[in-house]
C-alpha atoms as a printed R data frame, in Angstrom:
    type eleno elety resid chain resno       x       y       z
1   ATOM     1    CA   UNK     A     1 124.235  79.476  75.793
2   ATOM     2    CA   UNK     A     2 127.441  78.203  77.372
3   ATOM     3    CA   UNK     A     3 131.036  78.441  76.263
4   ATOM     4    CA   UNK     A     4 132.900  75.301  75.200
5   ATOM     5    CA   UNK     A     5 134.359  73.501  78.206
6   ATOM     6    CA   UNK     A     6 137.292  71.268  77.164
7   ATOM     7    CA   UNK     A     7 136.797  68.807  80.047
8   ATOM     8    CA   UNK     A     8 133.251  68.095  78.793
9   ATOM     9    CA   UNK     A     9 134.450  66.939  75.340
10  ATOM    10    CA   UNK     A    10 134.604  63.125  75.499
11  ATOM    11    CA   UNK     A    11 135.122  61.553  72.007
12  ATOM    12    CA   UNK     A    12 138.762  60.540  71.587
13  ATOM    13    CA   UNK     A    13 139.018  61.777  68.014
14  ATOM    14    CA   UNK     A    14 138.514  65.376  69.142
15  ATOM    15    CA   UNK     A    15 141.557  67.591  69.032
16  ATOM    16    CA   UNK     A    16 141.169  70.144  71.797
17  ATOM    17    CA   UNK     A    17 143.608  73.000  72.263
18  ATOM    18    CA   UNK     A    18 143.415  75.246  75.305
19  ATOM    19    CA   UNK     A    19 145.682  78.283  75.510
20  ATOM    20    CA   UNK     A    20 145.018  80.258  78.704
21  ATOM    21    CA   UNK     A    21 146.780  83.593  78.618
22  ATOM    22    CA   UNK     A    22 148.898  84.284  81.711
23  ATOM    23    CA   UNK     A    23 147.018  86.431  84.242
24  ATOM    24    CA   UNK     A    24 144.114  86.718  81.783
25  ATOM    25    CA   UNK     A    25 140.462  85.740  82.119
26  ATOM    26    CA   UNK     A    26 140.008  85.540  78.357
27  ATOM    27    CA   UNK     A    27 139.160  82.040  77.142
28  ATOM    28    CA   UNK     A    28 140.979  80.557  74.132
29  ATOM    29    CA   UNK     A    29 139.544  77.218  73.011
30  ATOM    30    CA   UNK     A    30 139.526  75.144  69.839
31  ATOM    31    CA   UNK     A    31 137.857  71.858  68.873
32  ATOM    32    CA   UNK     A    32 138.552  69.833  65.714
33  ATOM    33    CA   UNK     A    33 136.488  66.783  64.768
34  ATOM    34    CA   UNK     A    34 136.212  64.346  61.852
35  ATOM    35    CA   UNK     A    35 132.696  63.037  62.560
36  ATOM    36    CA   UNK     A    36 129.365  64.864  62.592
37  ATOM    37    CA   UNK     A    37 128.275  63.388  65.911
38  ATOM    38    CA   UNK     A    38 131.448  64.745  67.513
39  ATOM    39    CA   UNK     A    39 130.759  68.208  66.129
40  ATOM    40    CA   UNK     A    40 127.147  67.998  67.263
41  ATOM    41    CA   UNK     A    41 128.260  67.074  70.790
42  ATOM    42    CA   UNK     A    42 130.652  70.018  70.887
43  ATOM    43    CA   UNK     A    43 128.060  72.474  69.559
44  ATOM    44    CA   UNK     A    44 125.602  71.305  72.203
45  ATOM    45    CA   UNK     A    45 127.963  72.703  74.819
46  ATOM    46    CA   UNK     A    46 127.089  76.144  73.419
47  ATOM    47    CA   UNK     A    47 123.325  75.680  72.941
48  ATOM    48    CA   UNK     A    48 120.943  72.741  72.285
49  ATOM    49    CA   UNK     A    49 121.122  71.869  68.575
50  ATOM    50    CA   UNK     A    50 121.180  68.981  66.111
51  ATOM    51    CA   UNK     A    51 122.043  68.217  62.488
52  ATOM    52    CA   UNK     A    52 118.887  67.498  60.486
53  ATOM    53    CA   UNK     A    53 119.988  66.017  57.151
54  ATOM    54    CA   UNK     A    54 122.900  63.693  57.922
55  ATOM    55    CA   UNK     A    55 123.747  60.526  59.840
56  ATOM    56    CA   UNK     A    56 125.595  60.769  63.135
57  ATOM    57    CA   UNK     A    57 128.691  58.910  61.943
58  ATOM    58    CA   UNK     A    58 129.084  60.808  58.667
59  ATOM    59    CA   UNK     A    59 132.474  62.288  57.905
60  ATOM    60    CA   UNK     A    60 133.130  65.981  58.471
61  ATOM    61    CA   UNK     A    61 136.131  68.243  58.622
62  ATOM    62    CA   UNK     A    62 134.915  70.530  61.354
63  ATOM    63    CA   UNK     A    63 136.571  73.225  63.417
64  ATOM    64    CA   UNK     A    64 135.116  75.201  66.312
65  ATOM    65    CA   UNK     A    65 136.847  77.999  68.195
66  ATOM    66    CA   UNK     A    66 135.904  80.460  70.927
67  ATOM    67    CA   UNK     A    67 137.829  83.463  72.203
68  ATOM    68    CA   UNK     A    68 136.658  85.972  74.790
69  ATOM    69    CA   UNK     A    69 134.590  85.933  77.977
70  ATOM    70    CA   UNK     A    70 131.161  84.557  78.851
71  ATOM    71    CA   UNK     A    71 129.510  87.965  78.412
72  ATOM    72    CA   UNK     A    72 131.452  88.944  75.254
73  ATOM    73    CA   UNK     A    73 133.270  86.608  72.889
74  ATOM    74    CA   UNK     A    74 133.827  85.588  69.268
75  ATOM    75    CA   UNK     A    75 132.948  82.098  68.038
76  ATOM    76    CA   UNK     A    76 134.027  80.469  64.746
77  ATOM    77    CA   UNK     A    77 132.434  77.341  63.250
78  ATOM    78    CA   UNK     A    78 133.183  75.384  60.073
79  ATOM    79    CA   UNK     A    79 131.288  72.111  59.551
80  ATOM    80    CA   UNK     A    80 133.003  71.125  56.314
81  ATOM    81    CA   UNK     A    81 129.924  69.866  54.440
82  ATOM    82    CA   UNK     A    82 126.401  70.918  53.421
83  ATOM    83    CA   UNK     A    83 124.295  70.723  56.555
84  ATOM    84    CA   UNK     A    84 121.097  71.930  58.260
85  ATOM    85    CA   UNK     A    85 121.627  72.949  61.879
86  ATOM    86    CA   UNK     A    86 118.518  73.107  64.090
87  ATOM    87    CA   UNK     A    87 118.907  75.218  67.222
88  ATOM    88    CA   UNK     A    88 116.311  73.778  69.544
89  ATOM    89    CA   UNK     A    89 114.048  75.861  71.799
90  ATOM    90    CA   UNK     A    90 115.699  76.790  75.076
91  ATOM    91    CA   UNK     A    91 115.033  79.004  78.032
92  ATOM    92    CA   UNK     A    92 116.045  82.465  76.868
93  ATOM    93    CA   UNK     A    93 119.165  83.725  78.610
94  ATOM    94    CA   UNK     A    94 120.523  87.247  78.457
95  ATOM    95    CA   UNK     A    95 122.775  86.712  75.425
96  ATOM    96    CA   UNK     A    96 122.395  87.355  71.723
97  ATOM    97    CA   UNK     A    97 124.541  86.577  68.692
98  ATOM    98    CA   UNK     A    98 125.639  88.592  65.661
99  ATOM    99    CA   UNK     A    99 126.309  85.930  62.995
100 ATOM   100    CA   UNK     A   100 128.124  86.512  59.699
101 ATOM   101    CA   UNK     A   101 129.624  84.139  57.114
102 ATOM   102    CA   UNK     A   102 133.384  84.719  56.911
103 ATOM   103    CA   UNK     A   103 133.251  82.652  53.711
104 ATOM   104    CA   UNK     A   104 130.479  80.908  51.813
105 ATOM   105    CA   UNK     A   105 126.781  81.548  52.433
106 ATOM   106    CA   UNK     A   106 123.620  80.032  53.816
107 ATOM   107    CA   UNK     A   107 120.113  80.663  55.082
108 ATOM   108    CA   UNK     A   108 118.620  81.376  58.498
109 ATOM   109    CA   UNK     A   109 115.061  80.300  59.411
110 ATOM   110    CA   UNK     A   110 113.345  82.117  62.262
111 ATOM   111    CA   UNK     A   111 109.685  82.663  63.212
112 ATOM   112    CA   UNK     A   112 108.380  81.547  59.834
113 ATOM   113    CA   UNK     A   113 110.745  83.688  57.751
114 ATOM   114    CA   UNK     A   114 113.903  82.958  55.768
115 ATOM   115    CA   UNK     A   115 116.927  85.275  55.868
116 ATOM   116    CA   UNK     A   116 120.071  85.145  53.739
117 ATOM   117    CA   UNK     A   117 123.370  84.699  55.519
118 ATOM   118    CA   UNK     A   118 126.634  85.734  53.857
119 ATOM   119    CA   UNK     A   119 129.656  88.008  54.155
120 ATOM   120    CA   UNK     A   120 127.460  91.008  53.302
121 ATOM   121    CA   UNK     A   121 124.295  90.014  55.156
122 ATOM   122    CA   UNK     A   122 124.438  89.105  58.855
123 ATOM   123    CA   UNK     A   123 121.928  87.690  61.322
124 ATOM   124    CA   UNK     A   124 121.185  89.117  64.779
125 ATOM   125    CA   UNK     A   125 119.835  86.208  66.779
126 ATOM   126    CA   UNK     A   126 118.468  86.067  70.339
127 ATOM   127    CA   UNK     A   127 118.290  82.841  72.309
128 ATOM   128    CA   UNK     A   128 114.925  81.249  72.996
129 ATOM   129    CA   UNK     A   129 112.620  79.874  70.290
130 ATOM   130    CA   UNK     A   130 113.639  77.374  67.596
131 ATOM   131    CA   UNK     A   131 115.997  78.641  64.902
132 ATOM   132    CA   UNK     A   132 117.775  76.922  62.016
133 ATOM   133    CA   UNK     A   133 120.731  77.477  59.677
134 ATOM   134    CA   UNK     A   134 121.287  75.909  56.259
135 ATOM   135    CA   UNK     A   135 125.036  75.962  55.692
136 ATOM   136    CA   UNK     A   136 127.050  75.127  52.565
137 ATOM   137    CA   UNK     A   137 130.208  73.013  52.692
138 ATOM   138    CA   UNK     A   138 132.571  75.945  52.196
139 ATOM   139    CA   UNK     A   139 130.847  78.187  54.735
140 ATOM   140    CA   UNK     A   140 132.740  79.402  57.777
141 ATOM   141    CA   UNK     A   141 130.620  81.244  60.323
142 ATOM   142    CA   UNK     A   142 131.737  83.875  62.802
143 ATOM   143    CA   UNK     A   143 129.495  84.941  65.690
144 ATOM   144    CA   UNK     A   144 129.852  87.699  68.250
145 ATOM   145    CA   UNK     A   145 128.195  86.536  71.478
146 ATOM   146    CA   UNK     A   146 127.213  89.396  73.766
147 ATOM   147    CA   UNK     A   147 125.175  89.965  76.915
148 ATOM   148    CA   UNK     A   148 121.862  91.714  76.218
149 ATOM   149    CA   UNK     A   149 122.000  93.245  79.702
150 ATOM   150    CA   UNK     A   150 125.417  94.784  79.025
151 ATOM   151    CA   UNK     A   151 124.198  95.982  75.624
152 ATOM   152    CA   UNK     A   152 121.178  97.690  77.221
153 ATOM   153    CA   UNK     A   153 123.367  99.291  79.892
154 ATOM   154    CA   UNK     A   154 125.696 100.693  77.218
155 ATOM   155    CA   UNK     A   155 122.737 102.063  75.255
156 ATOM   156    CA   UNK     A   156 121.334 103.714  78.388
157 ATOM   157    CA   UNK     A   157 124.678 105.393  79.092
158 ATOM   158    CA   UNK     A   158 124.861 106.715  75.531
159 ATOM   159    CA   UNK     A   159 121.295 108.023  75.694
160 ATOM   160    CA   UNK     A   160 121.759 109.487  79.144
161 ATOM   161    CA   UNK     A   161 118.692 107.799  80.630
162 ATOM   162    CA   UNK     A   162 117.458 104.365  81.638
163 ATOM   163    CA   UNK     A   163 115.692 102.091  79.134
164 ATOM   164    CA   UNK     A   164 113.024  99.459  79.920
165 ATOM   165    CA   UNK     A   165 114.452  96.003  79.291
166 ATOM   166    CA   UNK     A   166 116.319  94.513  76.346
167 ATOM   167    CA   UNK     A   167 116.829  96.083  72.910
168 ATOM   168    CA   UNK     A   168 114.975  94.610  69.906
169 ATOM   169    CA   UNK     A   169 117.354  94.468  66.936
170 ATOM   170    CA   UNK     A   170 116.268  93.763  63.375
171 ATOM   171    CA   UNK     A   171 117.072  90.143  62.519
172 ATOM   172    CA   UNK     A   172 118.795  90.852  59.184
173 ATOM   173    CA   UNK     A   173 121.729  93.280  59.007
174 ATOM   174    CA   UNK     A   174 123.024  94.727  55.722
175 ATOM   175    CA   UNK     A   175 126.818  94.939  55.916
176 ATOM   176    CA   UNK     A   176 127.286  96.353  52.414
177 ATOM   177    CA   UNK     A   177 126.799  99.920  53.675
178 ATOM   178    CA   UNK     A   178 129.229 102.482  55.138
179 ATOM   179    CA   UNK     A   179 127.959 101.698  58.647
180 ATOM   180    CA   UNK     A   180 128.095  97.952  58.013
181 ATOM   181    CA   UNK     A   181 131.646  98.079  56.674
182 ATOM   182    CA   UNK     A   182 132.726 100.259  59.591
183 ATOM   183    CA   UNK     A   183 131.248  97.724  62.008
184 ATOM   184    CA   UNK     A   184 133.066  94.830  60.306
185 ATOM   185    CA   UNK     A   185 136.383  96.684  60.602
186 ATOM   186    CA   UNK     A   186 135.716  97.233  64.300
187 ATOM   187    CA   UNK     A   187 134.810  93.559  64.732
188 ATOM   188    CA   UNK     A   188 138.049  92.562  63.003
189 ATOM   189    CA   UNK     A   189 139.987  94.869  65.315
190 ATOM   190    CA   UNK     A   190 138.231  93.314  68.321
191 ATOM   191    CA   UNK     A   191 139.182  89.807  67.261
192 ATOM   192    CA   UNK     A   192 142.791  90.873  66.702
193 ATOM   193    CA   UNK     A   193 142.946  92.395  70.190
194 ATOM   194    CA   UNK     A   194 141.520  89.274  71.832
195 ATOM   195    CA   UNK     A   195 143.905  87.078  69.805
196 ATOM   196    CA   UNK     A   196 147.074  88.994  70.680
197 ATOM   197    CA   UNK     A   197 148.622  87.460  73.842
198 ATOM   198    CA   UNK     A   198 150.266  90.814  74.603
199 ATOM   199    CA   UNK     A   199 147.138  92.923  74.109
200 ATOM   200    CA   UNK     A   200 146.161  95.153  77.022
201 ATOM   201    CA   UNK     A   201 142.570  93.931  76.830
202 ATOM   202    CA   UNK     A   202 143.678  90.438  77.850
203 ATOM   203    CA   UNK     A   203 145.425  91.531  81.030
204 ATOM   204    CA   UNK     A   204 143.934  94.832  82.186
205 ATOM   205    CA   UNK     A   205 140.335  94.923  83.481
206 ATOM   206    CA   UNK     A   206 140.285  98.667  82.812
207 ATOM   207    CA   UNK     A   207 141.388  98.146  79.196
208 ATOM   208    CA   UNK     A   208 138.787  95.379  78.793
209 ATOM   209    CA   UNK     A   209 135.984  97.658  79.999
210 ATOM   210    CA   UNK     A   210 136.977 100.377  77.531
211 ATOM   211    CA   UNK     A   211 137.325  97.788  74.762
212 ATOM   212    CA   UNK     A   212 133.896  96.326  75.570
213 ATOM   213    CA   UNK     A   213 132.252  99.756  75.547
214 ATOM   214    CA   UNK     A   214 133.866 100.619  72.193
215 ATOM   215    CA   UNK     A   215 132.628  97.378  70.628
216 ATOM   216    CA   UNK     A   216 129.100  97.686  72.026
217 ATOM   217    CA   UNK     A   217 128.887 101.342  70.991
218 ATOM   218    CA   UNK     A   218 129.888 100.415  67.437
219 ATOM   219    CA   UNK     A   219 127.260  97.687  67.382
220 ATOM   220    CA   UNK     A   220 124.525 100.024  68.640
221 ATOM   221    CA   UNK     A   221 125.400 102.730  66.109
222 ATOM   222    CA   UNK     A   222 125.655 100.385  63.118
223 ATOM   223    CA   UNK     A   223 122.587  98.139  63.616
224 ATOM   224    CA   UNK     A   224 118.884  98.940  63.432
225 ATOM   225    CA   UNK     A   225 116.792  98.965  66.627
226 ATOM   226    CA   UNK     A   226 114.254 101.131  68.450
227 ATOM   227    CA   UNK     A   227 116.920 103.548  69.756
228 ATOM   228    CA   UNK     A   228 118.856 104.024  66.508
229 ATOM   229    CA   UNK     A   229 117.466 107.481  65.718
230 ATOM   230    CA   UNK     A   230 117.945 108.731  69.271
231 ATOM   231    CA   UNK     A   231 121.580 107.584  69.318
232 ATOM   232    CA   UNK     A   232 122.341 109.277  66.000
233 ATOM   233    CA   UNK     A   233 120.537 112.525  66.882
234 ATOM   234    CA   UNK     A   234 122.595 115.658  67.682
235 ATOM   235    CA   UNK     A   235 123.794 115.685  71.274
236 ATOM   236    CA   UNK     A   236 121.927 117.863  73.744
237 ATOM   237    CA   UNK     A   237 123.488 120.409  76.066
238 ATOM   238    CA   UNK     A   238 125.991 119.216  78.653
239 ATOM   239    CA   UNK     A   239 124.544 117.565  81.748
240 ATOM   240    CA   UNK     A   240 124.714 119.905  84.777
241 ATOM   241    CA   UNK     A   241 127.388 119.198  87.376
242 ATOM   242    CA   UNK     A   242 124.824 118.596  90.118
243 ATOM   243    CA   UNK     A   243 123.152 115.794  88.137
244 ATOM   244    CA   UNK     A   244 126.496 114.054  87.632
245 ATOM   245    CA   UNK     A   245 127.389 114.629  91.286
246 ATOM   246    CA   UNK     A   246 124.075 113.077  92.354
247 ATOM   247    CA   UNK     A   247 124.658 110.084  90.069
248 ATOM   248    CA   UNK     A   248 128.129 109.533  91.503
249 ATOM   249    CA   UNK     A   249 126.764 109.722  95.045
250 ATOM   250    CA   UNK     A   250 124.010 107.221  94.226
251 ATOM   251    CA   UNK     A   251 126.521 104.832  92.623
252 ATOM   252    CA   UNK     A   252 128.662 104.956  95.778
253 ATOM   253    CA   UNK     A   253 125.838 104.751  98.357
254 ATOM   254    CA   UNK     A   254 123.080 102.786  96.583
255 ATOM   255    CA   UNK     A   255 122.753 100.259  99.434
256 ATOM   256    CA   UNK     A   256 121.882 102.960 101.970
257 ATOM   257    CA   UNK     A   257 118.282 104.137 102.681
258 ATOM   258    CA   UNK     A   258 118.574 107.277 100.536
259 ATOM   259    CA   UNK     A   259 115.843 109.888 100.174
260 ATOM   260    CA   UNK     A   260 115.511 112.596  97.532
261 ATOM   261    CA   UNK     A   261 116.491 115.165 100.165
262 ATOM   262    CA   UNK     A   262 119.653 113.190 101.029
263 ATOM   263    CA   UNK     A   263 120.734 113.053  97.388
264 ATOM   264    CA   UNK     A   264 119.941 116.725  96.741
265 ATOM   265    CA   UNK     A   265 121.967 117.767  99.796
266 ATOM   266    CA   UNK     A   266 124.997 115.866  98.503
267 ATOM   267    CA   UNK     A   267 124.528 117.401  95.035
268 ATOM   268    CA   UNK     A   268 124.386 120.905  96.529
269 ATOM   269    CA   UNK     A   269 120.994 121.927  95.131
270 ATOM   270    CA   UNK     A   270 117.368 121.847  96.206
271 ATOM   271    CA   UNK     A   271 115.282 118.721  95.737
272 ATOM   272    CA   UNK     A   272 113.161 120.533  93.131
273 ATOM   273    CA   UNK     A   273 116.237 121.611  91.119
274 ATOM   274    CA   UNK     A   274 117.651 118.099  91.211
275 ATOM   275    CA   UNK     A   275 114.321 116.630  90.131
276 ATOM   276    CA   UNK     A   276 114.059 119.091  87.232
277 ATOM   277    CA   UNK     A   277 117.666 118.449  86.201
278 ATOM   278    CA   UNK     A   278 117.159 114.699  86.028
279 ATOM   279    CA   UNK     A   279 113.890 115.084  84.123
280 ATOM   280    CA   UNK     A   280 115.464 117.462  81.592
281 ATOM   281    CA   UNK     A   281 118.742 115.611  80.987
282 ATOM   282    CA   UNK     A   282 118.079 111.977  81.989
283 ATOM   283    CA   UNK     A   283 114.312 111.755  81.367
284 ATOM   284    CA   UNK     A   284 113.887 109.950  84.686
285 ATOM   285    CA   UNK     A   285 113.722 110.988  88.344
286 ATOM   286    CA   UNK     A   286 116.632 110.651  90.794
287 ATOM   287    CA   UNK     A   287 114.767 107.884  92.620
288 ATOM   288    CA   UNK     A   288 114.230 105.983  89.360
289 ATOM   289    CA   UNK     A   289 117.973 106.219  88.738
290 ATOM   290    CA   UNK     A   290 118.610 104.897  92.264
291 ATOM   291    CA   UNK     A   291 116.298 101.941  91.656
292 ATOM   292    CA   UNK     A   292 118.016 101.188  88.335
293 ATOM   293    CA   UNK     A   293 121.452 101.180  89.989
294 ATOM   294    CA   UNK     A   294 120.200  98.880  92.739
295 ATOM   295    CA   UNK     A   295 118.627  96.490  90.227
296 ATOM   296    CA   UNK     A   296 121.774  96.220  88.133
297 ATOM   297    CA   UNK     A   297 123.979  95.736  91.203
298 ATOM   298    CA   UNK     A   298 121.605  93.027  92.405
299 ATOM   299    CA   UNK     A   299 121.675  91.392  88.963
300 ATOM   300    CA   UNK     A   300 125.484  91.266  88.999
301 ATOM   301    CA   UNK     A   301 125.490  89.896  92.549
302 ATOM   302    CA   UNK     A   302 122.955  87.177  91.690
303 ATOM   303    CA   UNK     A   303 124.994  86.101  88.662
304 ATOM   304    CA   UNK     A   304 128.160  85.802  90.759
305 ATOM   305    CA   UNK     A   305 126.645  84.282  93.930
306 ATOM   306    CA   UNK     A   306 126.606  80.650  95.013
307 ATOM   307    CA   UNK     A   307 122.946  79.664  95.674
308 ATOM   308    CA   UNK     A   308 124.147  77.279  98.379
309 ATOM   309    CA   UNK     A   309 125.601  80.175 100.350
310 ATOM   310    CA   UNK     A   310 123.306  83.153  99.778
311 ATOM   311    CA   UNK     A   311 119.603  83.861  99.198
312 ATOM   312    CA   UNK     A   312 117.708  86.283  96.985
313 ATOM   313    CA   UNK     A   313 116.467  88.119 100.064
314 ATOM   314    CA   UNK     A   314 119.996  88.642 101.381
315 ATOM   315    CA   UNK     A   315 121.159  90.075  98.052
316 ATOM   316    CA   UNK     A   316 118.077  92.293  97.739
317 ATOM   317    CA   UNK     A   317 118.607  93.743 101.217
318 ATOM   318    CA   UNK     A   318 122.338  94.209 100.588
319 ATOM   319    CA   UNK     A   319 121.515  96.244  97.471
320 ATOM   320    CA   UNK     A   320 119.161  98.606  99.290
321 ATOM   321    CA   UNK     A   321 115.770  97.002  98.636
322 ATOM   322    CA   UNK     A   322 113.484  96.849 101.663
323 ATOM   323    CA   UNK     A   323 110.491  95.110 100.033
324 ATOM   324    CA   UNK     A   324 111.546  91.816  98.458
325 ATOM   325    CA   UNK     A   325 108.262  91.360  96.589
326 ATOM   326    CA   UNK     A   326 108.571  94.737  94.861
327 ATOM   327    CA   UNK     A   327 112.211  93.927  94.089
328 ATOM   328    CA   UNK     A   328 111.168  90.674  92.402
329 ATOM   329    CA   UNK     A   329 108.566  92.360  90.195
330 ATOM   330    CA   UNK     A   330 110.910  95.198  89.173
331 ATOM   331    CA   UNK     A   331 113.737  92.734  88.506
332 ATOM   332    CA   UNK     A   332 111.601  90.600  86.209
333 ATOM   333    CA   UNK     A   333 110.420  93.645  84.216
334 ATOM   334    CA   UNK     A   334 114.018  94.674  83.524
335 ATOM   335    CA   UNK     A   335 115.819  91.340  83.105
336 ATOM   336    CA   UNK     A   336 113.058  89.022  81.873
337 ATOM   337    CA   UNK     A   337 113.627  86.463  84.651
338 ATOM   338    CA   UNK     A   338 113.027  86.183  88.374
339 ATOM   339    CA   UNK     A   339 115.903  86.786  90.818
340 ATOM   340    CA   UNK     A   340 115.708  83.125  91.815
341 ATOM   341    CA   UNK     A   341 116.135  81.978  88.210
342 ATOM   342    CA   UNK     A   342 119.258  84.120  87.826
343 ATOM   343    CA   UNK     A   343 120.719  82.868  91.110
344 ATOM   344    CA   UNK     A   344 120.030  79.206  90.369
345 ATOM   345    CA   UNK     A   345 121.649  79.272  86.908
346 ATOM   346    CA   UNK     A   346 124.922  78.485  88.694
347 ATOM   347    CA   UNK     A   347 123.647  75.078  89.831
């Protein structure tokens, strides 16, 4: 998926409004179009898709809008007529979408099944295989686009231990429940914060991080997935100080050639005590935590790097990995892609 880029929108009948907030990295973009082919072109800037039951030049009264960042944003779409939208197969990226009808209703077709789509029934949709929406004329769709990597990291923090790979959410989400209504209120609050030009989340990276964590936590607690019961279970005893001290030391020195003895010495306990503490409260070993930190730092570096200026090997070594082959295998298990694929997405 890619956010709408105003300079890529060519048809002259588009109305494109770009409102960059001063000193803010939040994107504010809007596209209006009177023809279906123009809307289709604009939607293809987000993901490959086509309209199945209409001619290219047919009239429409469409509006598209995006607000947020690449890893977390809210997208609105109104086509203005009855339409079938086919989302074509694409290479799966690390994003997913929570899709709800702000008004009207429709259907979602995915992996041989049909799901209703309305104000009380949402769709949780990963990228990848072919998907389709049947949308009525009066339907306006809102979608929360979010990074699956960031979602998994938030879940791991809440659980207190690492998790293997992405989270599998149920496709259909009932919003006519206390949890569903609570989530919709939080989503409305999130949109209001991103819309307000004076909101702290637009201008303060610290406020954005807290805002992002609040939104992801609400999503994890309100939707059904394999960690739902664990997240809602009573909290265990407080994590010992030496485990937290070891984690902080690892976060600060992950690129160095650390041993278990090095980490235990900094935590102020024996290696055995540290090992037992991590197993009891994090359900992993200190060295597994170190590898997880290195992998996620490498992932962030690969996403930000210019492939013309840096190599996978250089990033792996800079993040503390000494065996590039082992790094590649571990990276693919966690992120579902090779390091080279992540690096070359910038091309």
